Coordinates of C-alpha atoms and ligand atoms in Angstrom, one line a residue:
M3 CA 24.2 17.2 13.8
A4 CA 26.0 14.9 15.9
E5 CA 29.0 12.9 14.4
D6 CA 28.4 9.6 16.0
F7 CA 26.0 7.4 18.5
R8 CA 27.2 9.2 21.5
G9 CA 26.9 12.5 19.9
F10 CA 23.4 11.5 19.1
L11 CA 22.4 10.4 22.5
K12 CA 23.7 13.5 23.7
E13 CA 21.7 15.5 22.1
M14 CA 18.6 13.6 22.6
E15 CA 18.9 14.0 26.2
E16 CA 19.2 18.0 25.8
T17 CA 16.6 18.1 23.2
Q18 CA 14.5 15.5 25.4
E19 CA 13.2 14.4 21.7
G20 CA 10.1 11.8 22.2
G21 CA 11.6 11.6 25.7
F22 CA 14.6 10.8 27.3
V23 CA 15.0 8.5 30.7
R24 CA 18.1 8.2 32.1
V25 CA 17.5 4.9 34.7
S26 CA 19.6 4.2 37.6
R27 CA 18.4 1.5 39.7
A28 CA 19.7 -2.4 38.2
V29 CA 18.3 -3.9 35.8
D30 CA 18.7 -7.2 34.7
T31 CA 19.2 -8.6 31.1
A32 CA 17.1 -11.3 31.6
Y33 CA 13.6 -9.8 30.3
E34 CA 13.5 -6.8 32.5
V35 CA 14.3 -4.1 29.9
A36 CA 12.1 -6.0 27.5
A37 CA 9.1 -5.9 30.4
I38 CA 10.1 -1.9 31.1
V39 CA 9.8 -1.1 27.1
T40 CA 6.6 -3.6 26.7
K41 CA 4.8 -1.6 29.6
L42 CA 5.7 2.0 28.4
E43 CA 4.3 1.3 25.0
Q44 CA 1.3 -0.1 25.9
A45 CA 1.1 3.5 27.8
R46 CA 2.2 4.9 23.8
Q47 CA 5.5 6.0 25.4
V48 CA 8.6 4.9 23.7
P49 CA 11.5 7.4 25.7
L50 CA 15.0 6.6 25.1
L51 CA 16.1 4.5 27.7
Y52 CA 19.3 4.7 28.9
F53 CA 20.2 2.2 31.8
E54 CA 23.2 3.1 34.0
N55 CA 23.3 0.1 35.6
V56 CA 22.8 -3.5 34.4
K57 CA 23.1 -6.6 36.6
G58 CA 26.6 -8.9 35.9
H59 CA 27.9 -5.9 33.2
T60 CA 29.8 -2.6 33.8
M61 CA 28.7 -1.1 30.0
P62 CA 25.8 0.7 30.7
V63 CA 22.6 -0.4 27.9
V64 CA 20.4 2.2 25.8
T65 CA 17.4 0.9 23.9
N66 CA 14.2 2.6 22.3
C67 CA 17.2 4.8 20.6
F68 CA 15.1 5.1 17.0
A69 CA 11.7 3.8 18.5
D70 CA 10.5 7.6 17.8
R71 CA 10.5 8.7 14.1
G72 CA 10.9 12.3 15.7
R73 CA 13.5 11.2 17.8
V74 CA 15.2 9.8 14.1
A75 CA 14.5 13.0 12.3
R76 CA 15.8 15.3 14.8
G77 CA 19.1 13.0 15.0
L78 CA 19.4 13.5 11.2
G79 CA 18.8 17.1 11.7
V80 CA 15.4 17.6 9.8
A81 CA 11.7 18.4 10.6
K82 CA 9.5 14.9 11.2
R83 CA 7.4 15.5 8.3
D84 CA 10.3 16.0 5.5
L85 CA 12.3 12.5 7.2
G86 CA 11.1 10.4 4.0
Q87 CA 12.1 13.0 1.5
R88 CA 15.4 13.4 3.1
V89 CA 15.9 9.1 2.7
A90 CA 14.3 9.4 -0.9
E91 CA 17.2 12.0 -1.6
A92 CA 20.1 9.9 0.1
Y93 CA 18.9 6.8 -2.0
R94 CA 19.1 9.2 -5.3
R95 CA 22.3 11.1 -4.2
P96 CA 24.8 8.6 -1.7
I97 CA 28.2 10.4 -0.3
P98 CA 30.7 7.2 -0.4
P99 CA 32.7 6.6 3.1
V100 CA 36.2 8.1 3.9
E101 CA 39.0 5.8 5.2
V102 CA 40.6 7.5 8.5
A103 CA 43.7 6.0 10.1
R104 CA 42.0 5.9 13.8
G105 CA 39.0 5.3 15.2
A106 CA 37.7 6.1 18.6
V107 CA 36.0 2.5 18.6
Q108 CA 39.5 0.7 18.6
E109 CA 40.1 2.5 21.9
V110 CA 40.4 -1.0 23.3
V111 CA 41.4 -4.2 21.2
R112 CA 40.7 -7.6 22.6
E113 CA 42.1 -10.8 20.7
G114 CA 43.0 -14.1 21.2
A115 CA 42.2 -15.5 24.7
D116 CA 41.0 -12.0 25.6
V117 CA 37.9 -12.2 23.2
N118 CA 34.4 -12.8 25.5
L119 CA 30.8 -12.0 24.0
C120 CA 29.5 -12.5 27.6
L121 CA 31.3 -8.8 28.2
L122 CA 28.2 -7.7 26.3
P123 CA 24.9 -7.1 27.8
A124 CA 22.8 -8.7 25.4
M125 CA 19.2 -9.8 26.1
K126 CA 16.7 -12.0 26.0
Y127 CA 13.4 -10.4 25.9
H128 CA 10.8 -13.1 25.4
D129 CA 9.9 -16.6 27.2
N130 CA 10.9 -18.2 24.2
D131 CA 13.9 -17.2 23.5
V132 CA 16.5 -19.9 23.6
A133 CA 19.8 -17.2 24.2
P134 CA 20.5 -13.6 25.0
Y135 CA 20.4 -12.0 21.7
I136 CA 22.4 -9.3 19.8
T137 CA 19.8 -7.0 17.6
A138 CA 21.4 -3.5 17.2
G139 CA 24.5 -4.8 15.3
I140 CA 25.1 -3.6 11.4
V141 CA 26.5 -6.6 9.6
F142 CA 29.6 -5.4 7.2
A143 CA 30.6 -7.5 4.5
R144 CA 31.9 -7.4 1.3
D145 CA 30.6 -8.0 -2.0
P146 CA 33.2 -10.6 -3.3
D147 CA 32.3 -9.9 -6.7
S148 CA 31.7 -6.2 -6.7
G149 CA 34.3 -6.0 -3.9
G150 CA 31.3 -3.6 -2.6
F151 CA 30.1 -3.4 1.3
N152 CA 27.3 -4.6 2.3
L153 CA 25.1 -3.7 5.5
S154 CA 22.2 -5.6 7.1
Y155 CA 21.1 -6.2 10.4
N156 CA 20.8 -9.7 11.4
R157 CA 19.8 -11.1 14.7
L158 CA 22.4 -12.7 16.5
M159 CA 22.3 -15.3 19.1
L160 CA 25.1 -15.5 22.0
K161 CA 26.5 -19.1 21.8
G162 CA 29.9 -18.6 23.6
R163 CA 32.7 -16.6 24.5
D164 CA 33.3 -16.0 21.1
R165 CA 30.7 -17.9 19.0
L166 CA 27.4 -16.1 17.5
G167 CA 24.6 -17.9 16.1
I168 CA 23.5 -15.4 13.0
F169 CA 20.0 -15.4 11.0
M170 CA 20.4 -14.5 7.3
T171 CA 16.9 -14.0 5.3
T172 CA 16.8 -16.0 2.0
G173 CA 16.5 -14.0 -1.1
K174 CA 18.6 -10.8 0.9
H175 CA 21.7 -9.4 0.3
L176 CA 23.8 -10.8 2.6
N177 CA 22.8 -14.4 2.3
S178 CA 23.3 -14.0 -1.5
I179 CA 27.2 -13.0 -0.5
F180 CA 27.8 -15.8 2.0
C181 CA 26.1 -18.4 -0.9
R182 CA 28.6 -17.1 -3.4
M183 CA 31.5 -17.6 -0.5
Q184 CA 30.2 -20.8 0.2
E185 CA 30.4 -21.9 -3.7
R186 CA 33.6 -20.9 -3.3
R187 CA 34.1 -22.7 -0.3
Q188 CA 35.7 -20.2 1.4
P189 CA 34.9 -18.4 4.7
L190 CA 32.5 -14.9 4.9
E191 CA 34.6 -12.5 7.0
V192 CA 32.8 -10.1 8.6
A193 CA 32.4 -6.9 11.0
I194 CA 29.1 -6.3 13.4
A195 CA 29.0 -2.6 14.6
I196 CA 26.8 -2.1 17.8
G197 CA 26.4 1.4 18.7
N198 CA 25.7 3.9 15.6
H199 CA 24.5 7.2 14.6
P200 CA 20.6 7.0 13.0
A201 CA 22.4 7.6 9.6
C202 CA 24.2 4.6 9.4
A203 CA 21.1 2.3 11.0
I204 CA 18.9 3.6 8.7
G205 CA 21.3 3.3 5.7
A206 CA 22.1 -0.1 7.0
L207 CA 17.9 -1.1 6.8
S208 CA 17.6 0.5 3.4
I209 CA 16.3 -1.6 0.8
G210 CA 16.8 -1.9 -2.7
P211 CA 19.1 -3.5 -5.5
Y212 CA 22.3 -5.5 -4.8
D213 CA 25.0 -3.1 -5.7
E214 CA 23.0 -0.3 -4.4
D215 CA 25.0 1.6 -1.5
E216 CA 23.9 1.4 2.2
L217 CA 27.0 3.1 3.5
G218 CA 27.0 6.0 0.9
I219 CA 23.4 6.4 1.6
A220 CA 24.2 6.4 5.5
G221 CA 26.7 9.6 4.5
A222 CA 23.9 11.4 2.6
L223 CA 21.9 11.1 5.3
K224 CA 24.6 12.6 7.4
G225 CA 25.5 14.8 5.0
S226 CA 29.0 13.9 5.1
P227 CA 31.2 10.9 4.5
V228 CA 30.9 8.4 7.1
E229 CA 34.5 8.0 8.2
M230 CA 35.9 4.1 8.3
V231 CA 38.5 2.4 10.2
R232 CA 40.4 -0.8 9.2
C233 CA 39.4 -3.7 11.0
K234 CA 42.5 -5.4 13.3
T235 CA 41.4 -9.2 12.3
V236 CA 39.4 -9.1 8.9
D237 CA 39.7 -7.0 5.8
L238 CA 36.5 -4.6 6.7
A239 CA 36.5 -1.7 7.4
V240 CA 33.7 -0.2 10.0
P241 CA 32.6 3.2 11.2
A242 CA 34.9 4.9 13.5
G243 CA 32.7 6.0 15.7
S244 CA 30.7 3.1 16.4
E245 CA 30.3 1.8 20.3
I246 CA 31.4 -1.4 20.2
V247 CA 32.5 -3.8 17.3
L248 CA 32.8 -7.8 16.5
E249 CA 35.7 -9.3 13.9
G250 CA 34.8 -12.6 12.7
E251 CA 34.6 -14.9 9.7
I252 CA 31.5 -17.4 9.3
D253 CA 32.4 -20.7 8.1
P254 CA 30.5 -21.9 4.8
F255 CA 29.0 -25.3 6.0
A256 CA 28.9 -25.3 9.4
R257 CA 25.4 -25.1 11.1
E258 CA 24.4 -25.1 14.3
E259 CA 20.7 -24.9 16.3
E260 CA 19.6 -21.3 16.3
G261 CA 16.5 -19.8 17.6
P262 CA 13.8 -20.0 19.0
F263 CA 13.5 -15.8 18.9
G264 CA 10.6 -14.0 19.2
E265 CA 10.9 -12.4 16.1
F266 CA 9.3 -8.8 14.7
T267 CA 6.0 -10.7 13.2
G268 CA 4.7 -11.0 17.4
Y269 CA 5.5 -15.1 16.7
A270 CA 8.5 -16.5 17.6
T271 CA 10.1 -18.7 14.9
R272 CA 11.5 -22.1 15.7
A273 CA 14.8 -23.2 16.1
G274 CA 16.6 -24.1 12.7
Q275 CA 20.2 -25.2 11.6
N276 CA 21.9 -21.7 11.1
P277 CA 25.7 -20.5 10.0
V278 CA 28.2 -19.2 13.0
V279 CA 29.6 -16.4 13.3
K280 CA 33.3 -16.7 15.2
I281 CA 34.6 -13.5 16.5
K282 CA 38.2 -13.4 16.5
A283 CA 38.4 -9.9 17.7
I284 CA 36.5 -7.2 20.2
T285 CA 37.3 -3.5 19.8
H286 CA 35.5 -0.9 21.7
R287 CA 35.8 2.3 23.3
Q288 CA 37.1 3.1 26.5
D289 CA 33.9 3.1 28.1
P290 CA 31.8 1.6 25.7
I291 CA 28.2 2.0 25.6
Y292 CA 25.5 -0.8 24.4
Q293 CA 23.0 -0.2 21.9
D294 CA 20.1 -2.7 22.2
V295 CA 16.8 -2.9 19.8
C296 CA 14.2 -4.8 21.9
G297 CA 13.7 -7.8 20.1
G298 CA 10.0 -9.0 18.9
A299 CA 7.0 -6.5 17.4
H300 CA 8.3 -3.3 19.6
R301 CA 7.6 0.1 18.1
E302 CA 11.5 0.7 17.6
H303 CA 12.1 -1.9 15.2
L304 CA 9.1 -1.4 13.5
T305 CA 9.7 2.3 13.3
M306 CA 13.6 1.6 11.7
A307 CA 12.2 -0.7 9.3
T308 CA 9.4 1.1 7.6
I309 CA 11.7 4.4 7.5
P310 CA 14.0 3.1 4.8
M311 CA 11.0 0.7 3.3
E312 CA 8.6 3.2 2.6
A313 CA 11.1 5.8 0.7
N314 CA 12.1 2.6 -1.4
Y315 CA 8.3 1.9 -1.7
F316 CA 7.7 5.4 -3.0
R317 CA 10.4 5.5 -5.2
V318 CA 9.8 2.4 -7.0
V319 CA 6.0 2.6 -7.2
K320 CA 5.7 6.2 -7.7
G321 CA 8.6 5.4 -10.8
A322 CA 6.1 3.1 -12.5
V323 CA 3.2 5.5 -12.2
P324 CA 3.8 9.0 -11.6
E325 CA 0.0 9.5 -10.2
V326 CA 1.3 7.5 -6.5
E327 CA 0.6 10.3 -3.8
A328 CA 1.9 8.3 -0.5
V329 CA 3.1 4.7 0.6
R330 CA 2.5 3.7 4.0
V331 CA 3.4 0.0 5.6
A332 CA 0.7 -0.5 7.9
A333 CA 1.7 -4.0 9.4
P334 CA 4.4 -6.6 8.9
F335 CA 4.4 -7.3 4.8
T336 CA 1.6 -5.4 4.1
L337 CA 1.6 -1.7 2.1
L338 CA -1.1 0.7 1.6
I339 CA -0.3 3.3 -1.2
S340 CA -2.6 6.2 -2.6
M341 CA -3.2 7.4 -5.9
R342 CA -4.9 10.3 -8.2
K343 CA -5.8 7.6 -10.4
K344 CA -6.3 8.8 -14.1
Y345 CA -6.5 5.7 -16.1
E346 CA -8.0 2.5 -16.1
G347 CA -5.5 -0.3 -14.9
Q348 CA -3.3 2.1 -13.2
A349 CA -4.2 0.8 -9.4
R350 CA -3.0 -2.5 -10.7
S351 CA -0.1 -1.3 -12.1
A352 CA 1.1 0.5 -9.0
L353 CA 0.6 -2.6 -7.4
V354 CA 2.7 -4.9 -9.4
A355 CA 5.4 -2.5 -9.0
A356 CA 5.3 -2.4 -5.2
F357 CA 5.6 -6.3 -5.8
S358 CA 8.8 -5.9 -7.1
A359 CA 10.5 -3.2 -5.0
D360 CA 10.7 -5.7 -2.3
I361 CA 10.2 -9.6 -1.8
Y362 CA 9.0 -8.6 1.6
L363 CA 5.8 -7.3 0.7
K364 CA 2.8 -9.9 0.5
H365 CA -0.7 -8.1 1.1
A366 CA -0.7 -4.5 -0.7
I367 CA -4.0 -2.6 -1.2
V368 CA -4.1 0.9 -3.5
V369 CA -7.1 3.4 -2.5
D370 CA -7.8 6.6 -4.3
H371 CA -6.4 10.1 -2.9
D372 CA -9.4 11.3 -0.7
I373 CA -8.7 8.3 1.5
D374 CA -5.9 9.2 4.2
I375 CA -3.6 5.8 4.4
N376 CA -2.9 6.7 8.0
D377 CA -6.6 6.2 9.1
M378 CA -7.3 2.4 8.7
Q379 CA -10.8 2.6 9.2
R380 CA -11.0 5.0 6.3
V381 CA -8.9 2.0 4.3
L382 CA -11.1 -0.7 5.2
W383 CA -13.9 1.8 4.4
A384 CA -12.7 1.7 1.1
V385 CA -12.2 -2.0 0.8
A386 CA -15.7 -2.7 2.0
T387 CA -17.5 0.0 -0.6
R388 CA -15.1 0.0 -3.3
V389 CA -14.2 -3.6 -4.5
Q390 CA -15.6 -6.5 -5.7
A391 CA -13.4 -9.3 -4.6
A392 CA -13.8 -11.4 -8.1
R393 CA -13.0 -8.1 -10.3
D394 CA -10.5 -6.1 -7.9
I395 CA -7.8 -8.8 -6.1
F396 CA -5.2 -10.8 -8.1
I397 CA -3.2 -13.5 -6.4
I398 CA 0.1 -14.1 -7.2
P399 CA 0.4 -17.7 -6.1
R400 CA 3.6 -19.7 -4.5
A401 CA 6.3 -16.6 -4.9
Q402 CA 9.3 -15.5 -2.9
G403 CA 8.7 -13.9 -0.1
P404 CA 9.4 -13.5 3.6
S405 CA 10.6 -16.4 5.8
T406 CA 9.9 -15.2 8.9
D407 CA 6.0 -14.9 8.3
P408 CA 4.8 -17.9 10.2
S409 CA 2.0 -18.7 7.4
S410 CA 4.7 -19.0 4.7
D411 CA 5.5 -22.5 3.6
Q412 CA 9.4 -22.1 4.3
G413 CA 9.2 -18.4 2.7
V414 CA 7.2 -19.5 -0.2
V415 CA 4.0 -17.2 -0.4
D416 CA 0.9 -15.9 -2.1
K417 CA 0.9 -12.4 -2.5
M418 CA -2.4 -10.7 -2.5
G419 CA -3.2 -7.2 -4.5
I420 CA -6.1 -5.4 -3.7
D421 CA -7.4 -2.3 -6.0
A422 CA -9.6 -0.6 -3.6
T423 CA -9.8 2.6 -6.2
A424 CA -13.5 3.4 -7.2
K425 CA -14.2 2.3 -10.8
P426 CA -13.9 3.2 -13.2
A427 CA -13.1 6.7 -11.7
L428 CA -13.9 8.1 -8.1
E429 CA -15.4 11.3 -10.2
R430 CA -18.2 8.9 -12.0
F431 CA -18.4 6.7 -8.5
A432 CA -21.4 7.0 -6.0
P433 CA -21.4 10.5 -4.9
V434 CA -19.7 10.5 -1.2
N435 CA -21.7 12.0 1.6
A436 CA -20.8 15.5 2.7
V437 CA -22.3 18.3 4.5
P438 CA -22.4 21.8 2.3
P439 CA -18.9 23.3 2.6
E440 CA -20.7 26.8 3.6
V441 CA -22.6 25.4 5.8
M442 CA -19.2 23.3 7.5
E443 CA -17.6 26.8 7.4
R444 CA -20.4 28.5 9.0
I445 CA -21.5 26.2 12.1
R446 CA -19.0 27.0 15.0
L447 CA -19.7 24.3 17.6
E448 CA -18.5 26.9 20.7
D449 CA -21.9 28.6 19.9
Y450 CA -24.1 25.7 20.4
V451 CA -22.7 23.3 22.2
G452 CA -20.0 25.2 23.9
D453 CA -19.5 23.6 27.8
F454 CA -19.2 20.2 25.7
V455 CA -16.3 21.4 23.3
L456 CA -14.9 23.4 26.4
N457 CA -15.3 20.1 28.3
L458 CA -13.4 18.2 25.7
K459 CA -10.3 20.5 25.6
K460 CA -10.2 20.0 29.5
Q461 CA -9.7 15.9 28.9
K462 CA -6.6 16.5 26.4
Ligands
MN525 MN1 22.6 -4.7 0.4

């Protein structure tokens, strides 16, 4: 397995897992990369894109790095089907990081007048985006009470040579840390690492209790401790193998306009008064590679976020109800659960557990094990034929939810659970139609409609 981001890129170029394309033609940071990503997605393709030539910049830009599950799995040295299991194991058995004396990420150190964020080829993605944004930065911060590290992805708006607007979701860990520093009337030091190994990315996106150690999860995903190097101007450490690190602090009381920005929901969040990161130092490799995640409802954001989300839902929901067989995040704020229901009421227990697992969850549907939750048509069939709304739907009104949900009341949402299992049990429900299995076995399509089958195969 590769040690760092550029090792990962090299491996992906060699294996071509999910596709790897070098683009030599010059691209503009304003909308052009987003247009290329969008058009490829329309053709159902998410190759890793390596833009060698970016107008007005010396750094190359890579995007779509983690847009494909197979690519993330290969980066972590597991088969695609074992990815969820691997993340679940990492949650259970974290490997703490180690500190090293030197890191490639500090080959170049820029401080004071040398700090200039405009060096970074930050992107504009959508017509509503107010400014270029850094989207692939992992924010490292220290919990003032426990002293532990917290890792998170936050959107960062380019505001000037040494200033970034930051959006911290209410109720999430970084926001909690910032609020506690605010109570102490002290600035929050942060370090933002750009260009990270998939283990760090998935670790940073892990969802769980406040004190859960994202770095330890990253280490477990990698199979060895993440090597950390001390920052130059803040009391933090960052992965030694990152490409670029921004060191800075967030004033507890300063607020400035941040946004609009096109979010993963497919909608632009409106401008709001949000905190500002003052950058004190930029460190990077001799020849840094800038990592980007295309903003908005694009494949990479959705893929990256759902991998650790599903592992978390699975451990919490299965922990409460062992009969749960699979979970799937099917849309923003939406979870599907399948289970082998044994007792009456168990489907509701699974739903309640799911809502406790992550405040982001808004809608959850439970189906029986005969429904493939990767097939939305089947899920809707179960909802259509096994649900009576007055009996099977419950609503938790006015609960804390995602403020990025455009229909929310500033982060207050109604949560809906749908029990789409057959009642009282699948075995005692209306019989499901099936052609007798021995006939299915015996009939070979080739013997009856051979030419048609042959044509179908050709089209594939
Ligand atoms: Mn955390």
